[in-house]
GROMACS .gro file of N, CA, C and O in nm:
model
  304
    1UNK      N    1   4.280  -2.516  -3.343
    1UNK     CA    2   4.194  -2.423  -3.271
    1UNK      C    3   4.224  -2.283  -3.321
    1UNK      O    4   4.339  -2.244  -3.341
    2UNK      N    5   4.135  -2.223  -3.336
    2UNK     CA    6   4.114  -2.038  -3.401
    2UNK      C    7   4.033  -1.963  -3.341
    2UNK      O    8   3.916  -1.989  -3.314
    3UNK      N    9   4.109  -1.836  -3.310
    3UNK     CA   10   4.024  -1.743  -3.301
    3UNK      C   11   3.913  -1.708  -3.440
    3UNK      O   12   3.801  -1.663  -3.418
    4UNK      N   13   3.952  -1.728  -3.546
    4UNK     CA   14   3.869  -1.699  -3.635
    4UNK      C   15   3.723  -1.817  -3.642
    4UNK      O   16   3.607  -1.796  -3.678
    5UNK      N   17   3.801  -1.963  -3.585
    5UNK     CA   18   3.692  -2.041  -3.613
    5UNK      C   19   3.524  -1.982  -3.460
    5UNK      O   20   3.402  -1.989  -3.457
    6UNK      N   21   3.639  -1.933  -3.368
    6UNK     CA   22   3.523  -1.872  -3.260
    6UNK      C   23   3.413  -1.775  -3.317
    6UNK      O   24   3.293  -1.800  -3.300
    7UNK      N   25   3.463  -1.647  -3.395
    7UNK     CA   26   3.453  -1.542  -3.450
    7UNK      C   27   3.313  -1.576  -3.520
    7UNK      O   28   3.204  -1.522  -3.502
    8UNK      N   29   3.359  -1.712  -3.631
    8UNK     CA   30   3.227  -1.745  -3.689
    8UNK      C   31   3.086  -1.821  -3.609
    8UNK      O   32   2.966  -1.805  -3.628
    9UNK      N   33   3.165  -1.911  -3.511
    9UNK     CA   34   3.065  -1.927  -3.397
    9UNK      C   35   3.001  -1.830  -3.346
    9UNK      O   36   2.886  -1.871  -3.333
   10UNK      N   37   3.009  -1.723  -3.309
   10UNK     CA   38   2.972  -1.612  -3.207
   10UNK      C   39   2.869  -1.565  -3.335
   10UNK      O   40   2.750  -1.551  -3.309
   11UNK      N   41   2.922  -1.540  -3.481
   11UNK     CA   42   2.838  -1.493  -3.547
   11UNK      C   43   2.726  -1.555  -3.589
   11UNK      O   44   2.633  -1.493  -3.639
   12UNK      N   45   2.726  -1.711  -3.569
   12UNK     CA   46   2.597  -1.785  -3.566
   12UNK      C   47   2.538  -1.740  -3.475
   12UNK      O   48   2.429  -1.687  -3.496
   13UNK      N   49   2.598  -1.747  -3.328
   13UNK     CA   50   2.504  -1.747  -3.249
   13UNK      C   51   2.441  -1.647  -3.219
   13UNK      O   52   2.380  -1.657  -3.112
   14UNK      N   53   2.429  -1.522  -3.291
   14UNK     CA   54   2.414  -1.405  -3.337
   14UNK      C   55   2.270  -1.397  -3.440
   14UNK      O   56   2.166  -1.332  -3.431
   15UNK      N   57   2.300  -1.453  -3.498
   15UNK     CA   58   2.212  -1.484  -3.644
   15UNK      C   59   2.127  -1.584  -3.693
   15UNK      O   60   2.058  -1.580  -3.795
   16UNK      N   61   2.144  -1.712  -3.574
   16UNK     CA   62   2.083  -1.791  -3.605
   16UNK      C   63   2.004  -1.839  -3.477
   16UNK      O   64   2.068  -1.912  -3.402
   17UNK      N   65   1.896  -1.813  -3.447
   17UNK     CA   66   1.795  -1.814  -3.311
   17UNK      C   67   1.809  -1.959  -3.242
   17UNK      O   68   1.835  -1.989  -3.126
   18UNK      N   69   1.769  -2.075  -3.407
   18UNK     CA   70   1.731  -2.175  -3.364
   18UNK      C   71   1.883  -2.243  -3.284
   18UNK      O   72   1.886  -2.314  -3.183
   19UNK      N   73   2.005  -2.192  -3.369
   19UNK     CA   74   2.129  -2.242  -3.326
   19UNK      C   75   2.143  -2.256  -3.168
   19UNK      O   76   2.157  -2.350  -3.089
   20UNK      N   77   2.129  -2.088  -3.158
   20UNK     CA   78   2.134  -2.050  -3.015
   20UNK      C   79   2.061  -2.085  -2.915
   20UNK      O   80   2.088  -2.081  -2.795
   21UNK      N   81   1.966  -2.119  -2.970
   21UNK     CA   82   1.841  -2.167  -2.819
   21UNK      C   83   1.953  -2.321  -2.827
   21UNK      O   84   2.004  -2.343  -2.718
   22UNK      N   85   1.982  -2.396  -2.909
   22UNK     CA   86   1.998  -2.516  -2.886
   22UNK      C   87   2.162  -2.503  -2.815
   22UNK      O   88   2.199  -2.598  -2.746
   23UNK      N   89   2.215  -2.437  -2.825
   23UNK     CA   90   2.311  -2.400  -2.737
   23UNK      C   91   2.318  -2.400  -2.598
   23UNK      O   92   2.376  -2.467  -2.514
   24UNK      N   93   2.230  -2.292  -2.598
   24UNK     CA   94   2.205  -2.254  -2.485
   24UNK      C   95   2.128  -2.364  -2.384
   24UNK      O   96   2.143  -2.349  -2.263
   25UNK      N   97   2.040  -2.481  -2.438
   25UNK     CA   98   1.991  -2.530  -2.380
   25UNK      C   99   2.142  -2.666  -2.329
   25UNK      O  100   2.140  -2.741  -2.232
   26UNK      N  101   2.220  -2.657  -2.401
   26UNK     CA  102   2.346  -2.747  -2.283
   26UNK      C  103   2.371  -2.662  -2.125
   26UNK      O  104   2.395  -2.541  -2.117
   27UNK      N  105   2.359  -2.747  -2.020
   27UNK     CA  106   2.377  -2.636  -1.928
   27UNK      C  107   2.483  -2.690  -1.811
   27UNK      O  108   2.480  -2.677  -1.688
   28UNK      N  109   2.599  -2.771  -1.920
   28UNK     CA  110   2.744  -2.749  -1.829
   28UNK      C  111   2.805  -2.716  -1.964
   28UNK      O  112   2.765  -2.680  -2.075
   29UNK      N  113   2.946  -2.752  -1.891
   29UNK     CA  114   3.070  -2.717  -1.987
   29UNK      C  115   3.101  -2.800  -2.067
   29UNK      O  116   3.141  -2.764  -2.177
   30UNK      N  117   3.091  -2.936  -2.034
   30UNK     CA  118   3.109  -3.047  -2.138
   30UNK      C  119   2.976  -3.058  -2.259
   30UNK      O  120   3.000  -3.082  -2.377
   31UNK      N  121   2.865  -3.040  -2.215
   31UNK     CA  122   2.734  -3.059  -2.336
   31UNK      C  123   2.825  -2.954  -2.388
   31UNK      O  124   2.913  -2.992  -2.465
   32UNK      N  125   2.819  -2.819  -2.355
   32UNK     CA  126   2.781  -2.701  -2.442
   32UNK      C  127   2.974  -2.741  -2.537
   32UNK      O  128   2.987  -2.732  -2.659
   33UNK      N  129   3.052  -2.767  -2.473
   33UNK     CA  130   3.200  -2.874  -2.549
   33UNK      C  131   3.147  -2.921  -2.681
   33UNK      O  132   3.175  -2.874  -2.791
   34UNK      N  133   3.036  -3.058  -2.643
   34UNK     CA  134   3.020  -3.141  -2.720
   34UNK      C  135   2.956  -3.060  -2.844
   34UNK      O  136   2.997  -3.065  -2.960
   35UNK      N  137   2.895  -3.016  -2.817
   35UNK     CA  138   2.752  -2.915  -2.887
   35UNK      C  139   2.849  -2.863  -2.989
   35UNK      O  140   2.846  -2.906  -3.104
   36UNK      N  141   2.945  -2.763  -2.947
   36UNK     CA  142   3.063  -2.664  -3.051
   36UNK      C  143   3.083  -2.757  -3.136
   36UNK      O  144   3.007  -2.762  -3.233
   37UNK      N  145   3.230  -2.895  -3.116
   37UNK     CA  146   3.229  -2.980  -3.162
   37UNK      C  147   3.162  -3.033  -3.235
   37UNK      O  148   3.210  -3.049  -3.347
   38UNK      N  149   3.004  -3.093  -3.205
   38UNK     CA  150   2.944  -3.181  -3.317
   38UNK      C  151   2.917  -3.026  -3.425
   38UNK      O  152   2.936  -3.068  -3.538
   39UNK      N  153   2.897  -2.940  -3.431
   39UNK     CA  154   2.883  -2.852  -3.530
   39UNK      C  155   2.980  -2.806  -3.610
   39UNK      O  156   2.947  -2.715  -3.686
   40UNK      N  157   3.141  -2.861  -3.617
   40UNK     CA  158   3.205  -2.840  -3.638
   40UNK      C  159   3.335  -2.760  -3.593
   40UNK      O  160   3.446  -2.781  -3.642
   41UNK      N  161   3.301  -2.636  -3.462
   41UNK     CA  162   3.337  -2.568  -3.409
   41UNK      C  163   3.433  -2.596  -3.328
   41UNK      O  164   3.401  -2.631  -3.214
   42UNK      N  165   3.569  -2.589  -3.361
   42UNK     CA  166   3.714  -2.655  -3.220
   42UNK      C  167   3.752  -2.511  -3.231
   42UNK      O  168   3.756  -2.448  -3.336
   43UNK      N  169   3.782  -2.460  -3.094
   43UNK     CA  170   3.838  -2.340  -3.038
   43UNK      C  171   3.827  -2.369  -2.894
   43UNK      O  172   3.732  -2.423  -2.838
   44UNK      N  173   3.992  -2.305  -2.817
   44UNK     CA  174   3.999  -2.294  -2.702
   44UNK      C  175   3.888  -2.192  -2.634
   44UNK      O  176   3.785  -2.152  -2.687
   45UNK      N  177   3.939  -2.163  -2.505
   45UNK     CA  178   3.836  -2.090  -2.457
   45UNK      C  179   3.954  -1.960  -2.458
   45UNK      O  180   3.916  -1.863  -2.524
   46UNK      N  181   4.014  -1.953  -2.430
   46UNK     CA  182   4.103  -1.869  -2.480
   46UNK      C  183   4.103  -1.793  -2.641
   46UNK      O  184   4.151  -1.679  -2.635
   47UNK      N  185   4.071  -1.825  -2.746
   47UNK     CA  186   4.044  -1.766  -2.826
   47UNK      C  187   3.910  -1.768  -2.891
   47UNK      O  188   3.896  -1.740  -3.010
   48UNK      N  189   3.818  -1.801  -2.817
   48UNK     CA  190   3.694  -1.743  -2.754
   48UNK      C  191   3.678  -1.601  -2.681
   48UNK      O  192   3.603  -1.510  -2.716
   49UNK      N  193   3.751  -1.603  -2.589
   49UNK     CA  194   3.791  -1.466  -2.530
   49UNK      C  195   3.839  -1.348  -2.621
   49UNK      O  196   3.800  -1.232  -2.617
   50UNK      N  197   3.931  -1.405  -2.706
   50UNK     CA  198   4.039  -1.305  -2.823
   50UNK      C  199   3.896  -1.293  -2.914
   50UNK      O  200   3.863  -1.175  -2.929
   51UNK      N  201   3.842  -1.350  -2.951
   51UNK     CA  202   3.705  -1.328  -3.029
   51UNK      C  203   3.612  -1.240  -2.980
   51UNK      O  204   3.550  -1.167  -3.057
   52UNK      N  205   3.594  -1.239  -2.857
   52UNK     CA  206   3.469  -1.163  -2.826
   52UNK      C  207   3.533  -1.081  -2.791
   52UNK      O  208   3.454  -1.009  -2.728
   53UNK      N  209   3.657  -1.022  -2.785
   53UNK     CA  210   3.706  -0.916  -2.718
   53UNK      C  211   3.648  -0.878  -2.599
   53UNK      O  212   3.619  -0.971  -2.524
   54UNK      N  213   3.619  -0.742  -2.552
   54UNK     CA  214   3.535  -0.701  -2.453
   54UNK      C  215   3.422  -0.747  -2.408
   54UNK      O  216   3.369  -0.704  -2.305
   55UNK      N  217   3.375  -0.833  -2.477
   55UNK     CA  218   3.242  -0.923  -2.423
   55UNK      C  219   3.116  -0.852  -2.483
   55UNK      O  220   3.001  -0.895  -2.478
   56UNK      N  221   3.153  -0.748  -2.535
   56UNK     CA  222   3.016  -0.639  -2.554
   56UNK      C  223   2.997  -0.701  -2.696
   56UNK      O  224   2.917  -0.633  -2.760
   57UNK      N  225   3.040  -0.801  -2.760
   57UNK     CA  226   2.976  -0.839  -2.873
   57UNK      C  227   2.870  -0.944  -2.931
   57UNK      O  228   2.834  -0.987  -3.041
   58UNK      N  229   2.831  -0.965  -2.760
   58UNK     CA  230   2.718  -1.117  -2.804
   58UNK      C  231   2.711  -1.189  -2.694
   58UNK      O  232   2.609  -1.199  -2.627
   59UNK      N  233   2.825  -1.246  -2.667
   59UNK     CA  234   2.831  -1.331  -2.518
   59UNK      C  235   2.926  -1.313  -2.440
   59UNK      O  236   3.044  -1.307  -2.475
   60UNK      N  237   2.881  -1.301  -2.316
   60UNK     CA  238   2.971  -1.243  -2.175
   60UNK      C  239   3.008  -1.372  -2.130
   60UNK      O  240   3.122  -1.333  -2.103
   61UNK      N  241   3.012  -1.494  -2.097
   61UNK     CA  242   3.043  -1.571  -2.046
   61UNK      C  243   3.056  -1.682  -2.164
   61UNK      O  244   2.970  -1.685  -2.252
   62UNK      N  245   3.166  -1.774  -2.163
   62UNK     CA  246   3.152  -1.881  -2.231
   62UNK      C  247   3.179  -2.033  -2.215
   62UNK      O  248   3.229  -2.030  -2.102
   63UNK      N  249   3.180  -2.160  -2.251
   63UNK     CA  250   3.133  -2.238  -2.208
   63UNK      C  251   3.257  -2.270  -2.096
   63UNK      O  252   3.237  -2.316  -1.984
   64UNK      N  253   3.419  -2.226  -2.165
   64UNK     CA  254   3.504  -2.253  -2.106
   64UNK      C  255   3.513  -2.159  -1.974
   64UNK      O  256   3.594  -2.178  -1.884
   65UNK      N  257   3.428  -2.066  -1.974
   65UNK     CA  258   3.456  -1.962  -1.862
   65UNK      C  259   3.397  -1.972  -1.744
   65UNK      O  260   3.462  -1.936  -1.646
   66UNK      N  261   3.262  -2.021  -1.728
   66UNK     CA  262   3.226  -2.047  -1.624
   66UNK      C  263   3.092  -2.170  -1.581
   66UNK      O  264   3.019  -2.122  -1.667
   67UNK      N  265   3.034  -2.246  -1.540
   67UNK     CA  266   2.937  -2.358  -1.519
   67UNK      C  267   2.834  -2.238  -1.621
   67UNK      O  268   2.812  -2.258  -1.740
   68UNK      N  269   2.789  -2.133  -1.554
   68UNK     CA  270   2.681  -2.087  -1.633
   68UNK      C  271   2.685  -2.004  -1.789
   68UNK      O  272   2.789  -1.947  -1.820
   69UNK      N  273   2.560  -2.002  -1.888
   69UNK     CA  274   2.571  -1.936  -1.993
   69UNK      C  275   2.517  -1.813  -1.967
   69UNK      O  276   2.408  -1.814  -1.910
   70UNK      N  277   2.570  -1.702  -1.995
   70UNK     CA  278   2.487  -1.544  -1.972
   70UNK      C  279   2.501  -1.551  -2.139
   70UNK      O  280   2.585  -1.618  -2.200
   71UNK      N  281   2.409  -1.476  -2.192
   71UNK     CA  282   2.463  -1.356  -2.326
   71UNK      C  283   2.350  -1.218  -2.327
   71UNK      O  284   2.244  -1.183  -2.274
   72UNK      N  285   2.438  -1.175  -2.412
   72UNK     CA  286   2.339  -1.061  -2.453
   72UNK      C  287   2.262  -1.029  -2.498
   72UNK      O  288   2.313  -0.939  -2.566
   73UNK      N  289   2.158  -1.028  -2.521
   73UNK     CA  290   2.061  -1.034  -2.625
   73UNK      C  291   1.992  -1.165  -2.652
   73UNK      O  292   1.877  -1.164  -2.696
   74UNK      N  293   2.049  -1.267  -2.630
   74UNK     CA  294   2.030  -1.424  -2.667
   74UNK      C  295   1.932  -1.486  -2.543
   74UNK      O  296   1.850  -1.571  -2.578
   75UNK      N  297   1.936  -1.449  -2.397
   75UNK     CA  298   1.901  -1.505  -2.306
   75UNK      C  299   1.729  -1.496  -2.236
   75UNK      O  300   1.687  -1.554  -2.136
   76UNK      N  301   1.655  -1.405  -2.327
   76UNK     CA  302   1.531  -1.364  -2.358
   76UNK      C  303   1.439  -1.482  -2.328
   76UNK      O  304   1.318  -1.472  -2.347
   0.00000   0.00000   0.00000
């Protein structure tokens, strides 16, 4: 598990629309788990956190953080 492997997650989900809608459409903690996973993506939620730092970079909530998905920009 990496903070760096989060880092590049966050930057998909940033950059890539179709990624993100399909993300976003898991709507517990285990889909949106499975979802990271089948894409390759293993990171705690903890360095998920160390990744987004302040949250002001994409997504405020994450899958490990709470039942719901918020983000920024993404939730349109």
């Amino acid at each position: 598990m990496s903070v760096e492997v989060a880092k590049r997650f966050i930057d998909r989900m940033k950059a890539d629309e179709k990624f993100a809608k399909r993300f976003l459409e898991c709507r517990d903690p285990y889909a949106r788990r499975a979802f990271e996973e089948s894409e390759g993506y293993e990171f705690s939620s903890k360095d998920a956190k160390e990744a987004r730092g302040d949250g002001k970079n994409g997504l405020k909530y994450w899958s490990g953080d709470t039942m719901y998905v918020r983000t920024i920009g993404l939730d349109r």
